[in-house]
Short mmCIF file of C-alpha atoms in Angstrom, two decimals:
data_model
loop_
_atom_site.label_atom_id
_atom_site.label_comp_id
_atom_site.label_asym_id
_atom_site.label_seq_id
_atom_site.Cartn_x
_atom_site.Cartn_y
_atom_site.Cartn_z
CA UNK A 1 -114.28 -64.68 -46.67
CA UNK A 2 -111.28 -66.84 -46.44
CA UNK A 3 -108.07 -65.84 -45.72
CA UNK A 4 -106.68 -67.16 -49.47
CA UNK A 5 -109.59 -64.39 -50.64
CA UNK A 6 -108.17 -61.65 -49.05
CA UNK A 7 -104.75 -62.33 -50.35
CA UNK A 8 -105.63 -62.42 -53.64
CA UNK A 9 -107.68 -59.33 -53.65
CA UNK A 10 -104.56 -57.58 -52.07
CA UNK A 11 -102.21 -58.58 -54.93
CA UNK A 12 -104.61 -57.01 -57.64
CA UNK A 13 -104.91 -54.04 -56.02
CA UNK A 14 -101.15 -53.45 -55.79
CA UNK A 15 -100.75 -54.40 -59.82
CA UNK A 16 -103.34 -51.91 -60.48
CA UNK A 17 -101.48 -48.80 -58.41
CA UNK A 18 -98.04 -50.03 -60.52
CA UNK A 19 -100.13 -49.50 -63.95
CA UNK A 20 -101.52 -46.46 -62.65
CA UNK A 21 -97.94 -44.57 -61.78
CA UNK A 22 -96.62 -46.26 -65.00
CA UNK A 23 -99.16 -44.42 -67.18
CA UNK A 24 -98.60 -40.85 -65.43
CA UNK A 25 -95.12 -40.86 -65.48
CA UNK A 26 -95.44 -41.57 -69.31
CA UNK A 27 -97.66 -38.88 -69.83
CA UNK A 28 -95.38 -36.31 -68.34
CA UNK A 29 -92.06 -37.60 -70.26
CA UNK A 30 -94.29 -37.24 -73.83
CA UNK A 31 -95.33 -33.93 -72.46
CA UNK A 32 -91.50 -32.30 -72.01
CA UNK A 33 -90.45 -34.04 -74.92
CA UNK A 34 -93.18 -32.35 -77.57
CA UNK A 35 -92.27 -28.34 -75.86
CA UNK A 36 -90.36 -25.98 -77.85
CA UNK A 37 -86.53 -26.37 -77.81
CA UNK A 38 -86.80 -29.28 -75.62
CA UNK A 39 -84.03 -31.15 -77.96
CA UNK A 40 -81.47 -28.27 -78.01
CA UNK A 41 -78.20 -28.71 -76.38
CA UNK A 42 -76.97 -24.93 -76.79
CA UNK A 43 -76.01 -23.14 -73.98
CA UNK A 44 -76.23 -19.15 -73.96
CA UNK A 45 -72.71 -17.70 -72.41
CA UNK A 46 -73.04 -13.98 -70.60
CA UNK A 47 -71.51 -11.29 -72.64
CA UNK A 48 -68.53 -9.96 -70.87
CA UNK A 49 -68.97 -5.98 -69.61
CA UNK A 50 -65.99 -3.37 -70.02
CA UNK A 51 -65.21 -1.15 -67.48
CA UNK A 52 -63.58 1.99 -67.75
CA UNK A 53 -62.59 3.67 -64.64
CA UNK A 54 -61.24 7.39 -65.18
CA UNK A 55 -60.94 10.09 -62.06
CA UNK A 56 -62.02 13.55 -62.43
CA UNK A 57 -59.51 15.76 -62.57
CA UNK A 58 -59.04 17.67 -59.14
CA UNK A 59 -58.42 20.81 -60.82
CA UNK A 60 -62.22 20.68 -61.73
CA UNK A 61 -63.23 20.37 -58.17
CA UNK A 62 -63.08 23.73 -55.90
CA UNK A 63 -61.32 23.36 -53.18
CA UNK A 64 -63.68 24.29 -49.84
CA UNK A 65 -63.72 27.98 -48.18
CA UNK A 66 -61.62 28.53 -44.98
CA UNK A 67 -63.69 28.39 -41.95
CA UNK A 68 -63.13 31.73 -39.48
CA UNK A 69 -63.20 31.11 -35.81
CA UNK A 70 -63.55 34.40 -33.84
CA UNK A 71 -61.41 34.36 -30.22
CA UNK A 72 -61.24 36.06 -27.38
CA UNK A 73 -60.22 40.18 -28.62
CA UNK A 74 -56.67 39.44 -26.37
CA UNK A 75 -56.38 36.07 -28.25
CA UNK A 76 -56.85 36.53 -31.92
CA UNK A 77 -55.02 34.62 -33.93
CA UNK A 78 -54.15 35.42 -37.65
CA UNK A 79 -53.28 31.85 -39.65
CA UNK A 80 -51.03 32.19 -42.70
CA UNK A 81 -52.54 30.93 -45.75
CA UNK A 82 -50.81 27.42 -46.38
CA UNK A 83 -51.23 24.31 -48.60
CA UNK A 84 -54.92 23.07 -48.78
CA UNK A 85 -53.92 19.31 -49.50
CA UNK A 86 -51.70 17.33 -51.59
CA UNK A 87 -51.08 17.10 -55.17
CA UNK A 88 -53.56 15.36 -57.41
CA UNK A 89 -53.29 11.53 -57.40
CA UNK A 90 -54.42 10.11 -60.97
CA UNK A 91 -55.23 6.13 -61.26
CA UNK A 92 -55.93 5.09 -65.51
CA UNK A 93 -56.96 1.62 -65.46
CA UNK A 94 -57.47 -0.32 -68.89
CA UNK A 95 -60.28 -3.15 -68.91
CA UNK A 96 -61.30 -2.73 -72.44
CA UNK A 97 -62.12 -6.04 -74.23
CA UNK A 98 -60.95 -8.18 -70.95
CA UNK A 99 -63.50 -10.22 -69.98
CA UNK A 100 -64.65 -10.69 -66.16
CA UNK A 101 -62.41 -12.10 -64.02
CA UNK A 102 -58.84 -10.95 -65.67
CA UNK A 103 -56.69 -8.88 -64.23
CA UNK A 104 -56.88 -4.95 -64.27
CA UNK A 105 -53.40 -3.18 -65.30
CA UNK A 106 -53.44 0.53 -63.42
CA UNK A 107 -50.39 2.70 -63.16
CA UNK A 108 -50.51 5.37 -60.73
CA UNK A 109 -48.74 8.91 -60.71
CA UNK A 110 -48.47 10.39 -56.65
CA UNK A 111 -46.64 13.89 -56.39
CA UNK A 112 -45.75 15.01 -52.57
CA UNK A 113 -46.97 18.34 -51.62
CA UNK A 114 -43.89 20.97 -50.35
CA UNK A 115 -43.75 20.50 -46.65
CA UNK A 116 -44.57 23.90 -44.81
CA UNK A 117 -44.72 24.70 -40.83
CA UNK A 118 -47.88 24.83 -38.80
CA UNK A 119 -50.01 27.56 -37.98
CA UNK A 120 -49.42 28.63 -34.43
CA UNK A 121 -52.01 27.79 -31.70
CA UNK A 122 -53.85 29.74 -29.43
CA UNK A 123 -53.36 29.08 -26.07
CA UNK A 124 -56.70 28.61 -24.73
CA UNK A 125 -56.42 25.72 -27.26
CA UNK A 126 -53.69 24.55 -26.40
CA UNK A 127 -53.93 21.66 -23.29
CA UNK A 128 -51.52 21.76 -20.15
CA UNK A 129 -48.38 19.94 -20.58
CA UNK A 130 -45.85 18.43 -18.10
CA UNK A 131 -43.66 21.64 -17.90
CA UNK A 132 -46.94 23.77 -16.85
CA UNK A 133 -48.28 21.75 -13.96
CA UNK A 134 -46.23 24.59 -11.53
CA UNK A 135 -47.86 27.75 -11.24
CA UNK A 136 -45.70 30.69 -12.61
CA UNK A 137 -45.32 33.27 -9.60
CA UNK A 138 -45.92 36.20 -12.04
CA UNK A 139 -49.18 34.66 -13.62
CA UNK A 140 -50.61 35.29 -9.64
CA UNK A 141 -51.50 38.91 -8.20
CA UNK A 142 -50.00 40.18 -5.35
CA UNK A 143 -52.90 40.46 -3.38
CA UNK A 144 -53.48 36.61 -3.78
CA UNK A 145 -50.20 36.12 -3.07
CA UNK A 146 -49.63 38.04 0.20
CA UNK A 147 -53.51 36.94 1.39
CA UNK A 148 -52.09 33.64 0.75
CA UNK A 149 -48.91 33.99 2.61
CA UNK A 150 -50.53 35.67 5.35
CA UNK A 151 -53.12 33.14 5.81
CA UNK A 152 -51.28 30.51 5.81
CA UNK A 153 -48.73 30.62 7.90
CA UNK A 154 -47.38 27.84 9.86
CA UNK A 155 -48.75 26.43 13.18
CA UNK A 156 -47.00 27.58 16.05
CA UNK A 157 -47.22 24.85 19.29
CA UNK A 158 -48.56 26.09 22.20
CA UNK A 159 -46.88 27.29 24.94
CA UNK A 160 -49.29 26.18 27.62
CA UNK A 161 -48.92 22.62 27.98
CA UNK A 162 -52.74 22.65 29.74
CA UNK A 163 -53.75 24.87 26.32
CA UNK A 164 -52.34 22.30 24.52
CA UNK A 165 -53.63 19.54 26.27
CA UNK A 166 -57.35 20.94 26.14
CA UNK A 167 -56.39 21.52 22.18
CA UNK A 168 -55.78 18.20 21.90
CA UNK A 169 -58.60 16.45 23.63
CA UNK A 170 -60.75 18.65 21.33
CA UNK A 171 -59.67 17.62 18.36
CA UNK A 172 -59.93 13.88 19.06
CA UNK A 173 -63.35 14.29 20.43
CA UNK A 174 -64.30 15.52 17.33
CA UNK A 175 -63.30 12.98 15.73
CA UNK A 176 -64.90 10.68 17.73
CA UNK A 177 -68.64 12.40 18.02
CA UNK A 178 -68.46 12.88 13.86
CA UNK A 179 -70.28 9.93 12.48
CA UNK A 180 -68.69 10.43 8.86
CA UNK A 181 -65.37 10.51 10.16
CA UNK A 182 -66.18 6.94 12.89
CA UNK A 183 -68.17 5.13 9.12
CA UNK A 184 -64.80 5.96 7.18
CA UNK A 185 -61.90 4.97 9.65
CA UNK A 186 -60.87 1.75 10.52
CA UNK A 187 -61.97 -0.19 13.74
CA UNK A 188 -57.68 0.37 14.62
CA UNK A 189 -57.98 4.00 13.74
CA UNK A 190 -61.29 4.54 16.05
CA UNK A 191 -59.61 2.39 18.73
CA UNK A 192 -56.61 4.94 18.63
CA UNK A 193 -58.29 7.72 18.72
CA UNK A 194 -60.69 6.90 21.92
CA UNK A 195 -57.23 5.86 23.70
CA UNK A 196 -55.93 9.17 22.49
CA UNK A 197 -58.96 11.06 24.13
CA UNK A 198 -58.89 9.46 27.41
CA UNK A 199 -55.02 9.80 27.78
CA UNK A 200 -55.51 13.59 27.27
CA UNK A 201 -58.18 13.38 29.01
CA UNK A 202 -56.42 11.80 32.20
CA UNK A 203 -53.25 14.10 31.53
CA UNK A 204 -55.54 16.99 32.56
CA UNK A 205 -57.24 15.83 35.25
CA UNK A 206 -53.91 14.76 36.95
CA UNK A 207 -52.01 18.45 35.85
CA UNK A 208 -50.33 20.19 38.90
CA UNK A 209 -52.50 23.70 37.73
CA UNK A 210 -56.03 22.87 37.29
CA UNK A 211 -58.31 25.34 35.75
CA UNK A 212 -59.33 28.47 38.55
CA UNK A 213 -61.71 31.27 37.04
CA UNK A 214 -58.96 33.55 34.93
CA UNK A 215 -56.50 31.90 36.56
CA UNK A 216 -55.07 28.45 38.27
CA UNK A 217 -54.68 26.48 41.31
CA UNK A 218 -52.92 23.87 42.82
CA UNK A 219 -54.37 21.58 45.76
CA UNK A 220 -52.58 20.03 48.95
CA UNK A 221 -53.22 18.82 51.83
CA UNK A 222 -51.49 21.45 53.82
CA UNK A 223 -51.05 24.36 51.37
CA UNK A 224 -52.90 25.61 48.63
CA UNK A 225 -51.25 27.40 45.19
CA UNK A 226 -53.21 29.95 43.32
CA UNK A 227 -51.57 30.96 40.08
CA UNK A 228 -53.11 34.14 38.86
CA UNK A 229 -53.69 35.12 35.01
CA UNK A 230 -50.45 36.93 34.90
CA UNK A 231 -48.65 34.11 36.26
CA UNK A 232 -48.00 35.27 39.66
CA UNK A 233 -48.32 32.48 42.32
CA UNK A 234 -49.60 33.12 45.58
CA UNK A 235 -48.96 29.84 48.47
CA UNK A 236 -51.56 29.70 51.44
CA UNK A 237 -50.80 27.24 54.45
CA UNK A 238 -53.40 25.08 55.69
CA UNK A 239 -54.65 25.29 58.97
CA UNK A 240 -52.96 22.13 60.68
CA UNK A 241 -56.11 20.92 62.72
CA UNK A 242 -58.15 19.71 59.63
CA UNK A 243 -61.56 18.17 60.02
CA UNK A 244 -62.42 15.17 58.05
CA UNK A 245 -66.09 14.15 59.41
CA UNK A 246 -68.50 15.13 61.60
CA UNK A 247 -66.72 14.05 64.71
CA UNK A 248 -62.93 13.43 63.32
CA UNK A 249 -59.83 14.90 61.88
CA UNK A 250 -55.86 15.07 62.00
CA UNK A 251 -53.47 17.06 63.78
CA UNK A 252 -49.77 16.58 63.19
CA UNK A 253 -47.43 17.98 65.88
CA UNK A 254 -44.39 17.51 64.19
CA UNK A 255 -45.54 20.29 62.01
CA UNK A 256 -47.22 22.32 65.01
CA UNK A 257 -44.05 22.45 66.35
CA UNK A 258 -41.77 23.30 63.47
CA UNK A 259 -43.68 26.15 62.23
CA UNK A 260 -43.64 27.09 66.12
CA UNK A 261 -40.11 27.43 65.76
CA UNK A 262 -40.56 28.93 62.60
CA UNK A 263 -39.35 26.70 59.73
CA UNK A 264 -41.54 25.63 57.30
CA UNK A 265 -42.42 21.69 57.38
CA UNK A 266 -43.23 21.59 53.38
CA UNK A 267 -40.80 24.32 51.93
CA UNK A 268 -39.20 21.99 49.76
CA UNK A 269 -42.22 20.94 48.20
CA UNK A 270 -43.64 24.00 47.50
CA UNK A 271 -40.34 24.77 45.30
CA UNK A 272 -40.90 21.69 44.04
CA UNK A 273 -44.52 22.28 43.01
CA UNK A 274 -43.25 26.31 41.58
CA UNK A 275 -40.55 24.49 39.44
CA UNK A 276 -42.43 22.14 37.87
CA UNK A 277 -44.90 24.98 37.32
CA UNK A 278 -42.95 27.44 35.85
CA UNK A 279 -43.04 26.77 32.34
CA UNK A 280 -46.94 27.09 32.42
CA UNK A 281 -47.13 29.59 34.64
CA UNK A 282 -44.63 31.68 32.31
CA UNK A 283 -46.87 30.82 29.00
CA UNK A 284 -49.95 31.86 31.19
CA UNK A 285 -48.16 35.14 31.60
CA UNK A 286 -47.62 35.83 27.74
CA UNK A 287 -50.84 34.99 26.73
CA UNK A 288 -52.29 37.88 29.62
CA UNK A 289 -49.65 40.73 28.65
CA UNK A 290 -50.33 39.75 24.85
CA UNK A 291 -54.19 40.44 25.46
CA UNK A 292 -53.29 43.24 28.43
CA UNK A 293 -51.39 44.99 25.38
CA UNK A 294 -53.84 44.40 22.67
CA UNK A 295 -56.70 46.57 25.31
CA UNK A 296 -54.11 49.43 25.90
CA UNK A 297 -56.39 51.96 25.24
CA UNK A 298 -58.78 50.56 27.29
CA UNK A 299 -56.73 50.40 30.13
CA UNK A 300 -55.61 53.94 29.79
CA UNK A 301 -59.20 55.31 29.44
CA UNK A 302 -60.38 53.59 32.36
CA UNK A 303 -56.86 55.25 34.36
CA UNK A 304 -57.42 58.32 32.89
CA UNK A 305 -61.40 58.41 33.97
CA UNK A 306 -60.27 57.37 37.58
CA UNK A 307 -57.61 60.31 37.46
CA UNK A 308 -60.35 62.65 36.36
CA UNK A 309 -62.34 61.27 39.16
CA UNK A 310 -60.47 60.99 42.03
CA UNK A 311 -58.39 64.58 41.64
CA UNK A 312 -59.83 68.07 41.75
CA UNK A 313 -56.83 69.77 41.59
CA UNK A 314 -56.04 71.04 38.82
CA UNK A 315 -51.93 70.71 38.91
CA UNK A 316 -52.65 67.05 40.70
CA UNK A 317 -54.44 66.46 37.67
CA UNK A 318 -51.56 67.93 34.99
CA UNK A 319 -49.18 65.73 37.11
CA UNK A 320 -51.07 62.90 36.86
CA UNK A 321 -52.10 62.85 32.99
CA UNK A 322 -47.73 63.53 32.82
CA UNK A 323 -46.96 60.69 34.86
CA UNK A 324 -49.45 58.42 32.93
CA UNK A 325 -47.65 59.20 29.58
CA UNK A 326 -44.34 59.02 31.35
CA UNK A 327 -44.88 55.36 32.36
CA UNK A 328 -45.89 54.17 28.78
CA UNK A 329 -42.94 52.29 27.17
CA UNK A 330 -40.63 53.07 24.36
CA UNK A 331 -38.69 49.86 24.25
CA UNK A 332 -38.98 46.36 24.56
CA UNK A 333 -40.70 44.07 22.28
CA UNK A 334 -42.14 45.23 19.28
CA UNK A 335 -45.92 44.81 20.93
CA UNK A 336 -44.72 46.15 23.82
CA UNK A 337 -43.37 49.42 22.19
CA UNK A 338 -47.01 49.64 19.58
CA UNK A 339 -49.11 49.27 22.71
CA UNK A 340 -47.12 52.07 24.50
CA UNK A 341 -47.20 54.29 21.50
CA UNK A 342 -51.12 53.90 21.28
CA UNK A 343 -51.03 54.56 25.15
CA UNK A 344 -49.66 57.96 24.46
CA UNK A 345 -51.34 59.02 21.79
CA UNK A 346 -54.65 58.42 23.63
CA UNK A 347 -53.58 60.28 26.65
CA UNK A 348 -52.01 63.21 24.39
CA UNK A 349 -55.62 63.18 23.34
CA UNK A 350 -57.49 63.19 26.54
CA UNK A 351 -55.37 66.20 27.11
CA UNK A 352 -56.03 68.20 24.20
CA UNK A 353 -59.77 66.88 25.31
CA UNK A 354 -59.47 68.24 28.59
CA UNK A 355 -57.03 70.96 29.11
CA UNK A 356 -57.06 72.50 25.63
CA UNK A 357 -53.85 75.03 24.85
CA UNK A 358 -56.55 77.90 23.90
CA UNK A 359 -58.47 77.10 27.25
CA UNK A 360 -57.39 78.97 30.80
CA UNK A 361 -56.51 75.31 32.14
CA UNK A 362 -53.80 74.93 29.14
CA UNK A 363 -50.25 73.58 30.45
CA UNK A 364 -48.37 76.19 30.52
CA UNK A 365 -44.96 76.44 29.03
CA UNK A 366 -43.06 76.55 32.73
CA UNK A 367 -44.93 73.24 33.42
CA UNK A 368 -43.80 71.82 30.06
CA UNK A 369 -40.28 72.74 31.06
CA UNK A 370 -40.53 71.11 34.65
CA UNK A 371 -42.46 67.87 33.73
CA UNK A 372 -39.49 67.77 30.67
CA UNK A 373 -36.76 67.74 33.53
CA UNK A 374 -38.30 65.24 34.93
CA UNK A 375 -39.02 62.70 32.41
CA UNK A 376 -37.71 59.44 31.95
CA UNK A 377 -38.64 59.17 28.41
CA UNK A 378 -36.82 59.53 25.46
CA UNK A 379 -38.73 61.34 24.00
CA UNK A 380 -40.12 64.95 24.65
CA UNK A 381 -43.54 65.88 26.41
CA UNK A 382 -45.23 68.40 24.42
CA UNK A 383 -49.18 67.56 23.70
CA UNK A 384 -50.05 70.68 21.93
CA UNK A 385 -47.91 69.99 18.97
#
């Protein structure tokens, strides 16, 4: 087939697809124009709706019960009966015969309730204000408040600059070996502390009085200070030949010779070493009468057992149990005189113990008279009353 036949058999088909469409599109205008009202040109308007909007009356409503809330029996509270609400608020509006979309006239009538107090609150309901953040004294008991007193009181330093020091080296070792304490701080604040530790640390190792049992000591090279618990200090001389090896050691003849003649090569030292001493050795001193005083009756018992010991005779005995409560004190400080007093009472009772007044080894009444001449005390020796 040439190319002039396909052409031509191209055009027919596309006049035959135009008739085609033609003849639908006819058939479906015929077919809308022969349904039922398909020539009207009325159009059907919405009837408008009237609204009438009217409140119910709030006298018809019943207003709700109280609601009772039981307290503490020390807390009740008893609320006055008072104004449930407002007045009744009443809104006419007037929409008859509008039609939708006009406006709505409404006039509304408000009337203020009569303004009355408020009930008074409980106060376990009531939250802490500004003005109650300090504790009332009164509110507190007084055992709280004299436990609290009593416990804590303030920190007194201590006396004994070697207590002290060792006080002090605790404390920043503990520091140091608590891991919660070394995660927290800063790398400044660890770094402080470790210098703090070996500075006490080096402050005690370099003290005059180093530790010695109950007591202290202080080491030369040609004399030796031993400080007891009391505070006493006791100075020992060094032999002047001293060995230092095997096959060695140091003699000094200047001091051979002075201490030949008598005079005492390092005199001025040793007063020297006391005064700079004294202070600690003074502390050391309080701290052993404080705990000499607080064992007063132990002391006493264990004189009083030697006494009974040692003496089989029976007025040597009498004397002695006199001259034991003869040497307890009366004045002083106040530990002083309490330790005293519980000195004598225990002694009065080893007595009473011992010689009782109904026994044949009683005190007689001349020996009360005789050991009462020669008191020193204040106060009167007489252990059966």
């Amino acid at each position: 087939m040439s190319v002039a036949e396909v052409s031509k058999l191209s055009t027919i088909s596309r006049y035959r697809a135009v008739l085609v469409s033609v003849a639908l599109h006819g058939a479906a205008i015929a077919w809308v124009q022969a349904r039922p009202g398909a020539g009207s040109d009325a159009v059907v308007a919405p009837q408008p709706t009237l609204i009438e909007i009217v409140q119910t009356p709030p006298a018809a409503s019943k207003a709700p019960e109280p609601m009772t809330v039981a307290l503490l029996p020390d807390h009740t509270v008893v609320r006055p009966a008072t104004a449930r609400g407002a007045a009744p608020v009443r809104v006419a509006s007037t929409a008859s015969n509008r039609p939708i979309g006009s406006k709505v006239e409404a006039s509304t009538t408000v009337t203020p309730s009569t303004a009355t107090e408020p009930a008074p609150r409980n106060p376990l309901l009531t939250m802490r204000q500004p003005d109650r953040l300090v504790i009332d004294p009164g509110e507190l008991s007084v055992d709280f408040t004299e436990r609290f007193l009593r416990d804590t009181k303030p920190i007194k330093p201590n006396d004994n600059p070697t207590l002290q020091l060792q006080e002090d080296l605790r404390v920043a070792d503990g520091f140091l070996k608590n891991p919660r304490w070394v995660e927290n701080a800063t790398p400044d604040q660890v770094t402080a502390m470790r210098m703090e530790a070996m500075t006490k640390r080096a402050e005690l190792y370099n003290r005059e009085l180093q530790p010695d049992g109950t007591g202290r000591k202080s080491e030369h090279k040609t004399f030796a200070i031993k400080v007891a618990a009391d505070g006493s200090a006791k100075i020992k001389d060094k032999a002047n030949l001293q060995r230092q090896g095997l096959f060695s050691g140091t003699f000094d003849v200047t001091d051979a010779l002075m201490r030949n003649q008598g005079i005492d090569p390092y005199s001025s030292y040793k007063l020297k070493v006391l005064d700079e001493t004294r202070d600690e050795r003074v502390a050391m001193g309080k701290v052993h009468r404080t705990q000499q005083l607080a064992q007063a009756k132990q002391l006493v018992h264990k004189n009083l057992e030697y006494l009974w010991a040692t003496m089989s005779d029976l007025s040597a005995r009498k004397q002695g149990l006199f001259d034991l409560w003869d040497d307890c004190a009366e004045s002083g400080p106040e530990d002083v005189v309490v330790a005293g007093r519980s000195a004598r009472e225990y002694v009065i009772g080893f007595i009473r113990s011992k010689l009782p007044a109904s026994g044949a080894t009683a005190i007689t009444a001349d020996e009360l008279v005789r050991f009462n001449r020669e008191r020193k005390s204040k106060a009167t020796f007489a252990p059966y009353l």
